[in-house]
Amino acid sequence: MSKTILIVGAGGQIGTELVSHLQSIYGEDRVIAAELRPKVCKRMSEKARTVCLNALDRDAYAEVVRKYKPDWIFNLVAVLSATGENNPQTAWHVNMGALLNSLELAREFQCGVFTPSSIGVFGKDTPPDGTPQDTIMRPNTIYGICKVSGELLSDYYFSRFGVDTRSVRFPGIISHGTLPGGGTTDYAVEIFYAAVRGESFICPVPHNAYMDMMYMPDALKACSSLIEADPARLIHRNSFNVTAMSFCPGELYEVIKRRIPSFKMEYRIDPVKEAIASSWPNYMDDSCARAEWGWNPTWDIDAMADDMLKHLRMKL
Ligand code: AKB
């Protein structure tokens, strides 16, 4: 069935590629990209219906929802984990403000809301290996606190107001399109840029810090599959563990070095990222997503590395 989709925060790492992914499913006219930064809006408007919007401005946001009448809002506005620690108050204000506006407008205009959650919801007390779907969630980053609060608030809007809210806990997303910004898992993207440029990479995360990761095509598939999922099969909603691979910097380095033997990496550990990485799972159990809506990732570390290098060699 065709749907109209409003993507808010569309100019970021996921949004940029989600726009064309959803256009390919629902049609170019049915996807509206909303973005705060005028320069990014201008660039996006060459490829998509675009509107410049500050998602914290409730009235302006309401105008956009009233005009386009989306079936789904993708609320991608986020200050990520490492940046959030520099200014926790702003991170709370932006992350929770955009989510609350999205939920309220979905309630008023009767549409669904998809909000990415994150492995950031977990903390030191969470079982790190095979992290279950339903487990201890006591993060100690402001980003994680926003994401746990967001999951609870989204479930609340579903049970209290019947808003169709759905979400996945994304791991680090690796892509060759738009760079991520301010995350703990960003090293897994930046390392490829250094390798292709012939530079050595300074890694801010310890060599043995395992975290879940996913290549962008799988992340896009997670977004579209979950909004198409049969609601009768959903036992969970906000939010599902999803993963595709787990590795540490030392392993990713070896994978790239097998393809570029001259590639060098050294470590200059960022204590903020180190603490965050060590509090996140080594790998999650995503069996509920598999059972409830057929989650099934395609890309492993080797296939991802080959594809990243191929695309970045054309781009850089
Ligand atoms: C981050 O590192 O902050 C994000 C995430 C895993 O949510 N990429």
PDB file of C-alpha atoms and ligand atoms in Angstrom:
ATOM      1  CA  MET A   1       0.000   0.000   0.000  1.00  0.00           C
ATOM      2  CA  SER A   2       1.338   3.440  -0.829  1.00  0.00           C
ATOM      3  CA  LYS A   3       2.247   5.753   2.005  1.00  0.00           C
ATOM      4  CA  THR A   4       3.302   9.353   2.428  1.00  0.00           C
ATOM      5  CA  ILE A   5       6.387   9.665   4.588  1.00  0.00           C
ATOM      6  CA  LEU A   6       7.796  12.726   6.336  1.00  0.00           C
ATOM      7  CA  ILE A   7      11.449  12.357   7.314  1.00  0.00           C
ATOM      8  CA  VAL A   8      12.467  14.899   9.946  1.00  0.00           C
ATOM      9  CA  GLY A   9      16.211  15.384  10.379  1.00  0.00           C
ATOM     10  CA  ALA A  10      16.590  14.116   6.817  1.00  0.00           C
ATOM     11  CA  GLY A  11      20.045  15.575   6.160  1.00  0.00           C
ATOM     12  CA  GLY A  12      21.960  13.283   8.522  1.00  0.00           C
ATOM     13  CA  GLN A  13      23.769  10.001   7.907  1.00  0.00           C
ATOM     14  CA  ILE A  14      20.640   7.813   7.881  1.00  0.00           C
ATOM     15  CA  GLY A  15      18.168  10.376   6.551  1.00  0.00           C
ATOM     16  CA  THR A  16      20.073  11.165   3.368  1.00  0.00           C
ATOM     17  CA  GLU A  17      19.926   7.547   2.250  1.00  0.00           C
ATOM     18  CA  LEU A  18      16.509   6.812   3.730  1.00  0.00           C
ATOM     19  CA  VAL A  19      14.979   9.471   1.458  1.00  0.00           C
ATOM     20  CA  SER A  20      15.996   7.649  -1.739  1.00  0.00           C
ATOM     21  CA  HIS A  21      15.270   4.221  -0.238  1.00  0.00           C
ATOM     22  CA  LEU A  22      11.688   5.184   0.618  1.00  0.00           C
ATOM     23  CA  GLN A  23      11.281   7.022  -2.705  1.00  0.00           C
ATOM     24  CA  SER A  24      12.130   3.747  -4.450  1.00  0.00           C
ATOM     25  CA  ILE A  25       9.372   1.968  -2.505  1.00  0.00           C
ATOM     26  CA  TYR A  26       6.594   4.569  -2.294  1.00  0.00           C
ATOM     27  CA  GLY A  27       7.414   6.932  -5.173  1.00  0.00           C
ATOM     28  CA  GLU A  28       9.322  10.227  -5.334  1.00  0.00           C
ATOM     29  CA  ASP A  29       6.268  12.348  -4.616  1.00  0.00           C
ATOM     30  CA  ARG A  30       5.401  10.455  -1.453  1.00  0.00           C
ATOM     31  CA  VAL A  31       8.553  11.260   0.515  1.00  0.00           C
ATOM     32  CA  ILE A  32       9.061  14.670   2.135  1.00  0.00           C
ATOM     33  CA  ALA A  33      12.487  15.495   3.520  1.00  0.00           C
ATOM     34  CA  ALA A  34      12.521  18.020   6.394  1.00  0.00           C
ATOM     35  CA  GLU A  35      15.860  19.437   7.495  1.00  0.00           C
ATOM     36  CA  LEU A  36      17.028  22.320   9.672  1.00  0.00           C
ATOM     37  CA  ARG A  37      20.180  23.510   7.870  1.00  0.00           C
ATOM     38  CA  PRO A  38      19.320  25.735   4.845  1.00  0.00           C
ATOM     39  CA  LYS A  39      22.408  24.689   2.841  1.00  0.00           C
ATOM     40  CA  VAL A  40      21.588  21.009   3.304  1.00  0.00           C
ATOM     41  CA  CYS A  41      17.931  21.701   2.411  1.00  0.00           C
ATOM     42  CA  LYS A  42      19.032  23.328  -0.821  1.00  0.00           C
ATOM     43  CA  ARG A  43      21.175  20.340  -1.760  1.00  0.00           C
ATOM     44  CA  MET A  44      18.423  17.864  -0.844  1.00  0.00           C
ATOM     45  CA  SER A  45      15.801  19.767  -2.823  1.00  0.00           C
ATOM     46  CA  GLU A  46      17.550  18.702  -6.054  1.00  0.00           C
ATOM     47  CA  LYS A  47      16.520  15.101  -5.376  1.00  0.00           C
ATOM     48  CA  ALA A  48      13.460  15.217  -3.119  1.00  0.00           C
ATOM     49  CA  ARG A  49      10.499  17.286  -1.997  1.00  0.00           C
ATOM     50  CA  THR A  50      12.195  19.235   0.759  1.00  0.00           C
ATOM     51  CA  VAL A  51      11.104  21.586   3.503  1.00  0.00           C
ATOM     52  CA  CYS A  52      13.311  23.604   5.856  1.00  0.00           C
ATOM     53  CA  LEU A  53      12.107  22.868   9.385  1.00  0.00           C
ATOM     54  CA  ASN A  54      13.236  23.200  12.973  1.00  0.00           C
ATOM     55  CA  ALA A  55      11.510  20.221  14.603  1.00  0.00           C
ATOM     56  CA  LEU A  56      11.611  22.024  17.953  1.00  0.00           C
ATOM     57  CA  ASP A  57       9.298  24.710  16.554  1.00  0.00           C
ATOM     58  CA  ARG A  58       5.992  23.015  17.268  1.00  0.00           C
ATOM     59  CA  ASP A  59       3.867  25.444  15.183  1.00  0.00           C
ATOM     60  CA  ALA A  60       6.083  25.241  12.116  1.00  0.00           C
ATOM     61  CA  TYR A  61       6.227  21.453  12.466  1.00  0.00           C
ATOM     62  CA  ALA A  62       2.409  21.312  12.741  1.00  0.00           C
ATOM     63  CA  GLU A  63       2.092  23.324   9.519  1.00  0.00           C
ATOM     64  CA  VAL A  64       4.256  20.797   7.678  1.00  0.00           C
ATOM     65  CA  VAL A  65       2.245  17.828   9.013  1.00  0.00           C
ATOM     66  CA  ARG A  66      -1.038  19.593   8.201  1.00  0.00           C
ATOM     67  CA  LYS A  67       0.132  20.310   4.656  1.00  0.00           C
ATOM     68  CA  TYR A  68       1.604  16.911   3.723  1.00  0.00           C
ATOM     69  CA  LYS A  69      -0.623  14.603   5.822  1.00  0.00           C
ATOM     70  CA  PRO A  70       2.006  11.869   6.247  1.00  0.00           C
ATOM     71  CA  ASP A  71       1.086   8.286   7.118  1.00  0.00           C
ATOM     72  CA  TRP A  72       4.433   8.005   8.906  1.00  0.00           C
ATOM     73  CA  ILE A  73       6.875  10.428  10.474  1.00  0.00           C
ATOM     74  CA  PHE A  74      10.500   9.269  10.675  1.00  0.00           C
ATOM     75  CA  ASN A  75      11.901  11.309  13.543  1.00  0.00           C
ATOM     76  CA  LEU A  76      15.660  11.194  12.910  1.00  0.00           C
ATOM     77  CA  VAL A  77      16.614  14.332  14.857  1.00  0.00           C
ATOM     78  CA  ALA A  78      19.422  13.381  17.259  1.00  0.00           C
ATOM     79  CA  VAL A  79      22.476  14.628  19.117  1.00  0.00           C
ATOM     80  CA  LEU A  80      24.620  11.469  19.290  1.00  0.00           C
ATOM     81  CA  SER A  81      26.489   9.862  22.174  1.00  0.00           C
ATOM     82  CA  ALA A  82      29.926  11.527  22.179  1.00  0.00           C
ATOM     83  CA  THR A  83      28.683  15.019  21.261  1.00  0.00           C
ATOM     84  CA  GLY A  84      25.922  14.694  23.846  1.00  0.00           C
ATOM     85  CA  GLU A  85      28.503  14.461  26.621  1.00  0.00           C
ATOM     86  CA  ASN A  86      29.870  17.909  25.673  1.00  0.00           C
ATOM     87  CA  ASN A  87      26.510  19.537  26.262  1.00  0.00           C
ATOM     88  CA  PRO A  88      24.012  17.245  28.005  1.00  0.00           C
ATOM     89  CA  GLN A  89      21.359  19.950  28.428  1.00  0.00           C
ATOM     90  CA  THR A  90      21.252  20.652  24.684  1.00  0.00           C
ATOM     91  CA  ALA A  91      21.219  16.922  23.931  1.00  0.00           C
ATOM     92  CA  TRP A  92      18.164  16.426  26.164  1.00  0.00           C
ATOM     93  CA  HIS A  93      16.421  19.507  24.772  1.00  0.00           C
ATOM     94  CA  VAL A  94      16.928  18.521  21.130  1.00  0.00           C
ATOM     95  CA  ASN A  95      16.435  14.741  21.404  1.00  0.00           C
ATOM     96  CA  MET A  96      13.372  14.842  23.635  1.00  0.00           C
ATOM     97  CA  GLY A  97      11.883  18.049  22.179  1.00  0.00           C
ATOM     98  CA  ALA A  98      11.832  16.692  18.625  1.00  0.00           C
ATOM     99  CA  LEU A  99      10.421  13.361  19.788  1.00  0.00           C
ATOM    100  CA  LEU A 100       7.662  14.912  21.892  1.00  0.00           C
ATOM    101  CA  ASN A 101       6.623  17.185  19.018  1.00  0.00           C
ATOM    102  CA  SER A 102       6.603  14.207  16.631  1.00  0.00           C
ATOM    103  CA  LEU A 103       4.456  12.128  18.989  1.00  0.00           C
ATOM    104  CA  GLU A 104       2.055  14.955  19.740  1.00  0.00           C
ATOM    105  CA  LEU A 105       1.573  15.772  16.053  1.00  0.00           C
ATOM    106  CA  ALA A 106       1.117  12.083  15.259  1.00  0.00           C
ATOM    107  CA  ARG A 107      -1.591  11.961  17.933  1.00  0.00           C
ATOM    108  CA  GLU A 108      -3.289  15.061  16.542  1.00  0.00           C
ATOM    109  CA  PHE A 109      -3.000  14.188  12.848  1.00  0.00           C
ATOM    110  CA  GLN A 110      -3.227  10.408  13.236  1.00  0.00           C
ATOM    111  CA  CYS A 111      -0.080   9.022  11.732  1.00  0.00           C
ATOM    112  CA  GLY A 112       2.653   6.617  12.829  1.00  0.00           C
ATOM    113  CA  VAL A 113       6.057   7.545  14.254  1.00  0.00           C
ATOM    114  CA  PHE A 114       9.288   5.653  13.663  1.00  0.00           C
ATOM    115  CA  THR A 115      12.189   6.805  15.867  1.00  0.00           C
ATOM    116  CA  PRO A 116      15.572   5.106  15.837  1.00  0.00           C
ATOM    117  CA  SER A 117      16.706   4.032  19.269  1.00  0.00           C
ATOM    118  CA  SER A 118      20.250   2.783  19.861  1.00  0.00           C
ATOM    119  CA  ILE A 119      22.588   0.333  21.554  1.00  0.00           C
ATOM    120  CA  GLY A 120      23.128   3.437  23.718  1.00  0.00           C
ATOM    121  CA  VAL A 121      20.110   2.417  25.820  1.00  0.00           C
ATOM    122  CA  PHE A 122      22.308  -0.191  27.506  1.00  0.00           C
ATOM    123  CA  GLY A 123      24.842   0.391  30.245  1.00  0.00           C
ATOM    124  CA  LYS A 124      27.383  -1.248  32.518  1.00  0.00           C
ATOM    125  CA  ASP A 125      24.758  -3.392  34.309  1.00  0.00           C
ATOM    126  CA  THR A 126      23.414  -4.879  31.060  1.00  0.00           C
ATOM    127  CA  PRO A 127      24.597  -8.399  30.108  1.00  0.00           C
ATOM    128  CA  PRO A 128      27.142  -7.533  27.354  1.00  0.00           C
ATOM    129  CA  ASP A 129      27.154 -10.842  25.434  1.00  0.00           C
ATOM    130  CA  GLY A 130      24.003 -11.819  23.588  1.00  0.00           C
ATOM    131  CA  THR A 131      22.259  -8.817  25.173  1.00  0.00           C
ATOM    132  CA  PRO A 132      18.581  -9.824  25.404  1.00  0.00           C
ATOM    133  CA  GLN A 133      15.698  -7.807  23.994  1.00  0.00           C
ATOM    134  CA  ASP A 134      14.225  -7.210  27.445  1.00  0.00           C
ATOM    135  CA  THR A 135      16.959  -6.538  29.966  1.00  0.00           C
ATOM    136  CA  ILE A 136      18.529  -3.980  32.300  1.00  0.00           C
ATOM    137  CA  MET A 137      18.671  -0.522  30.708  1.00  0.00           C
ATOM    138  CA  ARG A 138      20.538   1.911  32.942  1.00  0.00           C
ATOM    139  CA  PRO A 139      22.793   3.943  30.597  1.00  0.00           C
ATOM    140  CA  ASN A 140      25.037   6.646  31.981  1.00  0.00           C
ATOM    141  CA  THR A 141      25.244   8.867  28.893  1.00  0.00           C
ATOM    142  CA  ILE A 142      22.732  11.615  28.224  1.00  0.00           C
ATOM    143  CA  TYR A 143      22.200  10.098  24.765  1.00  0.00           C
ATOM    144  CA  GLY A 144      21.304   6.732  26.304  1.00  0.00           C
ATOM    145  CA  ILE A 145      19.047   8.372  28.871  1.00  0.00           C
ATOM    146  CA  CYS A 146      17.207  10.192  26.042  1.00  0.00           C
ATOM    147  CA  LYS A 147      16.881   6.957  24.087  1.00  0.00           C
ATOM    148  CA  VAL A 148      15.487   4.957  27.039  1.00  0.00           C
ATOM    149  CA  SER A 149      13.092   7.815  27.829  1.00  0.00           C
ATOM    150  CA  GLY A 150      12.137   7.966  24.160  1.00  0.00           C
ATOM    151  CA  GLU A 151      11.371   4.251  24.064  1.00  0.00           C
ATOM    152  CA  LEU A 152       9.145   4.551  27.136  1.00  0.00           C
ATOM    153  CA  LEU A 153       7.423   7.677  25.839  1.00  0.00           C
ATOM    154  CA  SER A 154       6.782   6.063  22.464  1.00  0.00           C
ATOM    155  CA  ASP A 155       5.297   2.942  24.092  1.00  0.00           C
ATOM    156  CA  TYR A 156       3.189   5.264  26.248  1.00  0.00           C
ATOM    157  CA  TYR A 157       1.798   7.086  23.203  1.00  0.00           C
ATOM    158  CA  PHE A 158       0.894   3.703  21.723  1.00  0.00           C
ATOM    159  CA  SER A 159      -0.871   2.315  24.801  1.00  0.00           C
ATOM    160  CA  ARG A 160      -2.423   5.595  25.981  1.00  0.00           C
ATOM    161  CA  PHE A 161      -3.339   7.275  22.675  1.00  0.00           C
ATOM    162  CA  GLY A 162      -3.124   4.476  20.097  1.00  0.00           C
ATOM    163  CA  VAL A 163      -0.332   6.174  18.104  1.00  0.00           C
ATOM    164  CA  ASP A 164       1.398   3.550  15.933  1.00  0.00           C
ATOM    165  CA  THR A 165       4.945   3.940  17.279  1.00  0.00           C
ATOM    166  CA  ARG A 166       7.759   1.609  16.181  1.00  0.00           C
ATOM    167  CA  SER A 167      11.509   1.638  16.652  1.00  0.00           C
ATOM    168  CA  VAL A 168      14.764  -0.297  16.352  1.00  0.00           C
ATOM    169  CA  ARG A 169      17.872  -0.105  18.534  1.00  0.00           C
ATOM    170  CA  PHE A 170      20.441   0.690  15.868  1.00  0.00           C
ATOM    171  CA  PRO A 171      24.063  -0.293  16.343  1.00  0.00           C
ATOM    172  CA  GLY A 172      26.845   1.721  14.657  1.00  0.00           C
ATOM    173  CA  ILE A 173      25.781   2.369  11.061  1.00  0.00           C
ATOM    174  CA  ILE A 174      28.491   2.188   8.397  1.00  0.00           C
ATOM    175  CA  SER A 175      27.968   4.034   5.116  1.00  0.00           C
ATOM    176  CA  HIS A 176      29.835   5.769   2.309  1.00  0.00           C
ATOM    177  CA  GLY A 177      27.232   8.531   1.798  1.00  0.00           C
ATOM    178  CA  THR A 178      26.889  11.211   4.465  1.00  0.00           C
ATOM    179  CA  LEU A 179      29.359  10.994   7.364  1.00  0.00           C
ATOM    180  CA  PRO A 180      27.979  10.332  10.832  1.00  0.00           C
ATOM    181  CA  GLY A 181      28.732  13.009  13.420  1.00  0.00           C
ATOM    182  CA  GLY A 182      29.419  12.833  17.124  1.00  0.00           C
ATOM    183  CA  GLY A 183      28.939   9.108  17.708  1.00  0.00           C
ATOM    184  CA  THR A 184      31.118   6.554  19.495  1.00  0.00           C
ATOM    185  CA  THR A 185      30.893   4.140  16.559  1.00  0.00           C
ATOM    186  CA  ASP A 186      31.965   6.780  13.981  1.00  0.00           C
ATOM    187  CA  TYR A 187      35.484   5.304  13.878  1.00  0.00           C
ATOM    188  CA  ALA A 188      34.108   2.382  11.844  1.00  0.00           C
ATOM    189  CA  VAL A 189      33.242   4.818   9.019  1.00  0.00           C
ATOM    190  CA  GLU A 190      36.190   7.216   9.361  1.00  0.00           C
ATOM    191  CA  ILE A 191      38.721   4.367   9.150  1.00  0.00           C
ATOM    192  CA  PHE A 192      37.644   3.663   5.550  1.00  0.00           C
ATOM    193  CA  TYR A 193      38.150   7.305   4.512  1.00  0.00           C
ATOM    194  CA  ALA A 194      41.705   7.221   5.909  1.00  0.00           C
ATOM    195  CA  ALA A 195      42.446   3.894   4.224  1.00  0.00           C
ATOM    196  CA  VAL A 196      41.264   5.072   0.793  1.00  0.00           C
ATOM    197  CA  ARG A 197      43.111   8.401   1.118  1.00  0.00           C
ATOM    198  CA  GLY A 198      46.326   6.506   1.894  1.00  0.00           C
ATOM    199  CA  GLU A 199      46.506   8.073   5.374  1.00  0.00           C
ATOM    200  CA  SER A 200      47.138   6.256   8.621  1.00  0.00           C
ATOM    201  CA  PHE A 201      44.139   6.162  10.950  1.00  0.00           C
ATOM    202  CA  ILE A 202      44.176   7.428  14.545  1.00  0.00           C
ATOM    203  CA  CYS A 203      41.637   5.274  16.346  1.00  0.00           C
ATOM    204  CA  PRO A 204      39.900   6.836  19.392  1.00  0.00           C
ATOM    205  CA  VAL A 205      38.383   3.562  20.648  1.00  0.00           C
ATOM    206  CA  PRO A 206      40.422   0.699  22.228  1.00  0.00           C
ATOM    207  CA  HIS A 207      41.528  -2.140  19.930  1.00  0.00           C
ATOM    208  CA  ASN A 208      39.380  -4.736  21.733  1.00  0.00           C
ATOM    209  CA  ALA A 209      36.151  -2.709  22.178  1.00  0.00           C
ATOM    210  CA  TYR A 210      33.502  -4.912  20.566  1.00  0.00           C
ATOM    211  CA  MET A 211      30.279  -3.211  19.435  1.00  0.00           C
ATOM    212  CA  ASP A 212      27.407  -4.151  17.154  1.00  0.00           C
ATOM    213  CA  MET A 213      27.513  -2.656  13.656  1.00  0.00           C
ATOM    214  CA  MET A 214      25.390  -2.633  10.511  1.00  0.00           C
ATOM    215  CA  TYR A 215      25.921  -1.633   6.879  1.00  0.00           C
ATOM    216  CA  MET A 216      23.548   1.066   5.642  1.00  0.00           C
ATOM    217  CA  PRO A 217      21.524  -1.091   3.189  1.00  0.00           C
ATOM    218  CA  ASP A 218      20.523  -3.328   6.103  1.00  0.00           C
ATOM    219  CA  ALA A 219      19.639  -0.284   8.237  1.00  0.00           C
ATOM    220  CA  LEU A 220      17.368   1.031   5.474  1.00  0.00           C
ATOM    221  CA  LYS A 221      15.764  -2.385   5.136  1.00  0.00           C
ATOM    222  CA  ALA A 222      15.094  -2.400   8.904  1.00  0.00           C
ATOM    223  CA  CYS A 223      13.268   0.948   8.631  1.00  0.00           C
ATOM    224  CA  SER A 224      11.010  -0.021   5.740  1.00  0.00           C
ATOM    225  CA  SER A 225      10.368  -3.591   6.954  1.00  0.00           C
ATOM    226  CA  LEU A 226       9.280  -2.466  10.394  1.00  0.00           C
ATOM    227  CA  ILE A 227       6.750   0.102   9.186  1.00  0.00           C
ATOM    228  CA  GLU A 228       5.328  -2.524   6.816  1.00  0.00           C
ATOM    229  CA  ALA A 229       5.163  -5.191   9.552  1.00  0.00           C
ATOM    230  CA  ASP A 230       1.805  -6.676  10.486  1.00  0.00           C
ATOM    231  CA  PRO A 231       0.895  -4.965  13.794  1.00  0.00           C
ATOM    232  CA  ALA A 232      -0.812  -8.143  14.982  1.00  0.00           C
ATOM    233  CA  ARG A 233       2.589  -9.866  15.089  1.00  0.00           C
ATOM    234  CA  LEU A 234       4.332  -7.150  17.120  1.00  0.00           C
ATOM    235  CA  ILE A 235       4.798  -8.132  20.745  1.00  0.00           C
ATOM    236  CA  HIS A 236       7.378  -5.355  21.144  1.00  0.00           C
ATOM    237  CA  ARG A 237       7.323  -1.898  19.615  1.00  0.00           C
ATOM    238  CA  ASN A 238       9.818   0.473  21.199  1.00  0.00           C
ATOM    239  CA  SER A 239      12.307  -0.792  20.567  1.00  0.00           C
ATOM    240  CA  PHE A 240      13.755  -3.878  18.824  1.00  0.00           C
ATOM    241  CA  ASN A 241      17.372  -5.068  19.106  1.00  0.00           C
ATOM    242  CA  VAL A 242      18.757  -5.315  15.550  1.00  0.00           C
ATOM    243  CA  THR A 243      22.308  -6.161  14.558  1.00  0.00           C
ATOM    244  CA  ALA A 244      24.233  -7.462  11.573  1.00  0.00           C
ATOM    245  CA  MET A 245      27.815  -7.912  12.800  1.00  0.00           C
ATOM    246  CA  SER A 246      30.011  -7.284  15.818  1.00  0.00           C
ATOM    247  CA  PHE A 247      33.692  -6.383  15.688  1.00  0.00           C
ATOM    248  CA  CYS A 248      36.361  -4.364  17.470  1.00  0.00           C
ATOM    249  CA  PRO A 249      38.799  -1.818  15.927  1.00  0.00           C
ATOM    250  CA  GLY A 250      41.606  -4.399  15.866  1.00  0.00           C
ATOM    251  CA  GLU A 251      39.506  -6.769  13.745  1.00  0.00           C
ATOM    252  CA  LEU A 252      38.263  -4.074  11.368  1.00  0.00           C
ATOM    253  CA  TYR A 253      41.857  -2.945  10.866  1.00  0.00           C
ATOM    254  CA  GLU A 254      42.884  -6.495   9.884  1.00  0.00           C
ATOM    255  CA  VAL A 255      39.987  -6.746   7.416  1.00  0.00           C
ATOM    256  CA  ILE A 256      41.033  -3.480   5.720  1.00  0.00           C
ATOM    257  CA  LYS A 257      44.741  -4.320   5.825  1.00  0.00           C
ATOM    258  CA  ARG A 258      44.089  -7.569   3.961  1.00  0.00           C
ATOM    259  CA  ARG A 259      42.732  -5.376   1.148  1.00  0.00           C
ATOM    260  CA  ILE A 260      45.207  -2.468   1.503  1.00  0.00           C
ATOM    261  CA  PRO A 261      48.453  -3.992   2.879  1.00  0.00           C
ATOM    262  CA  SER A 262      50.155  -0.579   3.382  1.00  0.00           C
ATOM    263  CA  PHE A 263      47.353   0.683   5.671  1.00  0.00           C
ATOM    264  CA  LYS A 264      48.482   1.768   9.150  1.00  0.00           C
ATOM    265  CA  MET A 265      46.509   2.487  12.317  1.00  0.00           C
ATOM    266  CA  GLU A 266      47.538   3.772  15.726  1.00  0.00           C
ATOM    267  CA  TYR A 267      45.507   4.370  18.860  1.00  0.00           C
ATOM    268  CA  ARG A 268      44.952   7.704  20.615  1.00  0.00           C
ATOM    269  CA  ILE A 269      42.168   6.807  23.021  1.00  0.00           C
ATOM    270  CA  ASP A 270      39.401   9.323  23.696  1.00  0.00           C
ATOM    271  CA  PRO A 271      38.412   8.636  27.330  1.00  0.00           C
ATOM    272  CA  VAL A 272      34.778   9.675  26.714  1.00  0.00           C
ATOM    273  CA  LYS A 273      34.405   7.277  23.779  1.00  0.00           C
ATOM    274  CA  GLU A 274      36.314   4.563  25.651  1.00  0.00           C
ATOM    275  CA  ALA A 275      33.914   4.761  28.612  1.00  0.00           C
ATOM    276  CA  ILE A 276      30.858   4.757  26.335  1.00  0.00           C
ATOM    277  CA  ALA A 277      32.110   1.841  24.219  1.00  0.00           C
ATOM    278  CA  SER A 278      32.873  -0.261  27.290  1.00  0.00           C
ATOM    279  CA  SER A 279      29.350   0.296  28.640  1.00  0.00           C
ATOM    280  CA  TRP A 280      27.662  -0.887  25.415  1.00  0.00           C
ATOM    281  CA  PRO A 281      26.986  -4.537  24.460  1.00  0.00           C
ATOM    282  CA  ASN A 282      29.610  -6.678  22.741  1.00  0.00           C
ATOM    283  CA  TYR A 283      26.796  -8.163  20.685  1.00  0.00           C
ATOM    284  CA  MET A 284      23.009  -8.175  20.962  1.00  0.00           C
ATOM    285  CA  ASP A 285      20.441 -10.915  20.572  1.00  0.00           C
ATOM    286  CA  ASP A 286      18.016  -9.741  17.884  1.00  0.00           C
ATOM    287  CA  SER A 287      15.808 -12.841  17.772  1.00  0.00           C
ATOM    288  CA  CYS A 288      12.613 -10.907  18.664  1.00  0.00           C
ATOM    289  CA  ALA A 289      13.009  -8.702  15.574  1.00  0.00           C
ATOM    290  CA  ARG A 290      13.588 -11.825  13.488  1.00  0.00           C
ATOM    291  CA  ALA A 291      10.497 -13.556  14.906  1.00  0.00           C
ATOM    292  CA  GLU A 292       8.098 -10.598  15.016  1.00  0.00           C
ATOM    293  CA  TRP A 293       8.765  -8.898  11.666  1.00  0.00           C
ATOM    294  CA  GLY A 294      11.232 -11.037   9.752  1.00  0.00           C
ATOM    295  CA  TRP A 295      14.454  -9.057  10.369  1.00  0.00           C
ATOM    296  CA  ASN A 296      17.241 -10.733   8.417  1.00  0.00           C
ATOM    297  CA  PRO A 297      20.428  -8.750   7.669  1.00  0.00           C
ATOM    298  CA  THR A 298      22.435  -9.389   4.523  1.00  0.00           C
ATOM    299  CA  TRP A 299      25.834  -7.727   4.981  1.00  0.00           C
ATOM    300  CA  ASP A 300      28.763  -9.161   6.981  1.00  0.00           C
ATOM    301  CA  ILE A 301      32.091  -7.454   7.711  1.00  0.00           C
ATOM    302  CA  ASP A 302      33.884  -8.692   4.563  1.00  0.00           C
ATOM    303  CA  ALA A 303      31.106  -7.842   2.121  1.00  0.00           C
ATOM    304  CA  MET A 304      30.672  -4.449   3.824  1.00  0.00           C
ATOM    305  CA  ALA A 305      34.412  -3.667   3.646  1.00  0.00           C
ATOM    306  CA  ASP A 306      34.608  -4.559  -0.063  1.00  0.00           C
ATOM    307  CA  ASP A 307      31.610  -2.359  -0.851  1.00  0.00           C
ATOM    308  CA  MET A 308      32.806   0.577   1.287  1.00  0.00           C
ATOM    309  CA  LEU A 309      36.229   0.563  -0.382  1.00  0.00           C
ATOM    310  CA  LYS A 310      34.703   0.286  -3.855  1.00  0.00           C
ATOM    311  CA  HIS A 311      32.401   3.266  -3.319  1.00  0.00           C
ATOM    312  CA  LEU A 312      34.904   5.468  -1.501  1.00  0.00           C
ATOM    313  CA  ARG A 313      37.521   4.873  -4.216  1.00  0.00           C
ATOM    314  CA  MET A 314      35.015   6.303  -6.729  1.00  0.00           C
ATOM    315  CA  LYS A 315      34.061   9.200  -4.449  1.00  0.00           C
ATOM    316  CA  LEU A 316      37.385  10.419  -2.978  1.00  0.00           C
TER     317      LEU A 316
HETATM  318  C1  AKB B   1      26.588   6.601  18.426  1.00  0.00           C
HETATM  319  O1  AKB B   1      27.719   6.065  18.384  1.00  0.00           O
HETATM  320  O2  AKB B   1      26.281   7.497  19.220  1.00  0.00           O
HETATM  321  C2  AKB B   1      25.540   6.108  17.456  1.00  0.00           C
HETATM  322  C3  AKB B   1      24.738   5.004  18.068  1.00  0.00           C
HETATM  323  C4  AKB B   1      25.302   3.659  18.173  1.00  0.00           C
HETATM  324  O3  AKB B   1      23.642   5.242  18.467  1.00  0.00           O
HETATM  325  N1  AKB B   1      26.146   5.672  16.246  1.00  0.00           N
END
